[in-house]
Structure formats: structure tokens, C-alpha cells
mmCIF file of C-alpha atoms in Angstrom:
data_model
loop_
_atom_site.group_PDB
_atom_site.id
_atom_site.type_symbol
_atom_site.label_atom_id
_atom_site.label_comp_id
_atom_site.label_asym_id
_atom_site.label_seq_id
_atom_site.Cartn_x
_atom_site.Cartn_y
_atom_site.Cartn_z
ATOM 1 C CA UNK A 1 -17.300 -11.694 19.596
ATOM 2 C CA UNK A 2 -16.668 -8.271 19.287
ATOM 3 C CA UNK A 3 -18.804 -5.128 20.660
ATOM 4 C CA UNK A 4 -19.323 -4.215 17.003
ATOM 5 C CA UNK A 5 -21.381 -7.231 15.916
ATOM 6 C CA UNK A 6 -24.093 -7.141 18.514
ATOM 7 C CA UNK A 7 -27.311 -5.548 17.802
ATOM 8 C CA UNK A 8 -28.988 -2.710 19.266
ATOM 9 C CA UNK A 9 -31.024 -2.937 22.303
ATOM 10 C CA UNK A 10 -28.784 -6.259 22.789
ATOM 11 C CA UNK A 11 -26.938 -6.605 25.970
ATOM 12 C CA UNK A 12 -23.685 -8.175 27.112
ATOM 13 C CA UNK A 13 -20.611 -8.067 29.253
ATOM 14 C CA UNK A 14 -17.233 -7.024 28.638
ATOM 15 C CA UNK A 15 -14.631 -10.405 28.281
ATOM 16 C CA UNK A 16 -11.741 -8.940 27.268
ATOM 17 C CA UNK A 17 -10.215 -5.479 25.469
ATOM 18 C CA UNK A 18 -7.775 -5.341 23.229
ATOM 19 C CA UNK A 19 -5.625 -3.374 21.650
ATOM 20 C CA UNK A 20 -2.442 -0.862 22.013
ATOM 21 C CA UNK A 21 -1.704 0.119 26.031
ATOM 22 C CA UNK A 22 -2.939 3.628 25.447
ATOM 23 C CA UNK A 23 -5.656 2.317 23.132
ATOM 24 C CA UNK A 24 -6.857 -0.176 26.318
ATOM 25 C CA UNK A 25 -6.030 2.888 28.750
ATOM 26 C CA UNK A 26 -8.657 4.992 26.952
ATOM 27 C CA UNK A 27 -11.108 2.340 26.883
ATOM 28 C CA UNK A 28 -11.053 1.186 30.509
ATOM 29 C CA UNK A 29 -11.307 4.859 30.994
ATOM 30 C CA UNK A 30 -14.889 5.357 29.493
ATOM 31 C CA UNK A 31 -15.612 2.047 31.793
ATOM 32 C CA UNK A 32 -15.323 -1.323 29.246
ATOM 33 C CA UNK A 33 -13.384 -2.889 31.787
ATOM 34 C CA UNK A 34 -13.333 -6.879 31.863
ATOM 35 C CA UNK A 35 -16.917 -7.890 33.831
ATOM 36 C CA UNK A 36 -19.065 -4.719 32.840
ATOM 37 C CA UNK A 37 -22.181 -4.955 31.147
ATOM 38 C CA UNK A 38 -23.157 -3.269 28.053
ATOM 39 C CA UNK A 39 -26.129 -2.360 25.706
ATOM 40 C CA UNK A 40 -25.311 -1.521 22.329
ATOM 41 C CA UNK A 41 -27.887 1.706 22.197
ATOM 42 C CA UNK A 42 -27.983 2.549 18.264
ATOM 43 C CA UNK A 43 -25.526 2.440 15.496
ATOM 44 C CA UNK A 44 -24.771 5.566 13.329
ATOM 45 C CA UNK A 45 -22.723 5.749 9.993
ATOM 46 C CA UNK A 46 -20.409 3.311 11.920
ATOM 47 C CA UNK A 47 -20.217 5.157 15.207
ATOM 48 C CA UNK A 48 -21.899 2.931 18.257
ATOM 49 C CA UNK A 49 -23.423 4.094 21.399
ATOM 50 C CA UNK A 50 -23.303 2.314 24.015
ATOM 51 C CA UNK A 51 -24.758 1.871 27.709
ATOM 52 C CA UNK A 52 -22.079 1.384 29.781
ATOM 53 C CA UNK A 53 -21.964 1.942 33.642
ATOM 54 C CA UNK A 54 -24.716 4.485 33.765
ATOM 55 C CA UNK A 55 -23.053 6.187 31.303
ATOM 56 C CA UNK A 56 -24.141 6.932 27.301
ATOM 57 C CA UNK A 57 -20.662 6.471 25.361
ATOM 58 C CA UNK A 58 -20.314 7.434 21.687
ATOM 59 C CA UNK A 59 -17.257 5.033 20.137
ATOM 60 C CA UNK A 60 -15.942 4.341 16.264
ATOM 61 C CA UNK A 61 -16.348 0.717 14.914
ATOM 62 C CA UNK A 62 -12.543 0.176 15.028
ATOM 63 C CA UNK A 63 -12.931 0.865 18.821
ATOM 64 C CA UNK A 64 -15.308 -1.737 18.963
ATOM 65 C CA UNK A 65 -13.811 -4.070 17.501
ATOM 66 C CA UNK A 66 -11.417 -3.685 20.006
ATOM 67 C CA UNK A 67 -13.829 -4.356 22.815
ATOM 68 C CA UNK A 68 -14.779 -8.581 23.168
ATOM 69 C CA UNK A 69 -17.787 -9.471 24.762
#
């Protein structure tokens, strides 16, 4: 399912991103890499942090739904 549709304070791990090249370059980038784990932190007007490698990341639903855990 995609990152958008978990709930926050809900982990899981990253399966699979999808996507354009550049749009999976930028991803892998902030760390959603295939195998990571992830806690959706809060969800804003759409935006969605996230907990990913140690790291606080602020992403739009679109890129979320590009993101399959």
C-alpha cells in the first residue's frame, strides 16, 4: 500500500518506489530506499512527515503515493 495511507505513529518498511528516474533519484536521496523502515510522524494539509533513517522528512501526498510499503 502506499506511504500515504498509513496512519501516524504507524510504522513500516519501504517495498518498493515508484515513479519517474529523477522522481525515484530524489526519493532514494532523502533515504526511502527498498528495506528502510518508516514512521509516518503527522499529516498536515496533505504534506506527511516522516521518520526515516534518523532523519525527520517533510514530503507532498503525491510523493507518497509514490513510496509502497
Amino acid at each position: 500500500m502506499p506511504l500515504s495511507m498509513i496512519r501516524a505513529g504507524e510504522p513500516g518498511t519501504v517495498k518498493k518506489v515508484g515513479g519517474r528516474e529523477e522522481t525515484r533519484r530524489f526519493l532514494e536521496n532523502l533515504g526511502f530506499v527498498a528495506g528502510s523502515d518508516v514512521t509516518v510522524i503527522s499529516e498536515i494539509n496533505g504534506n506527511i512527515i516522516v521518520n526515516v533513517k534518523d532523519s525527520r522528512v517533510a514530503i507532498g501526498k503525491d510523493m507518497a503515493n509514490k513510496i509502497l510499503v
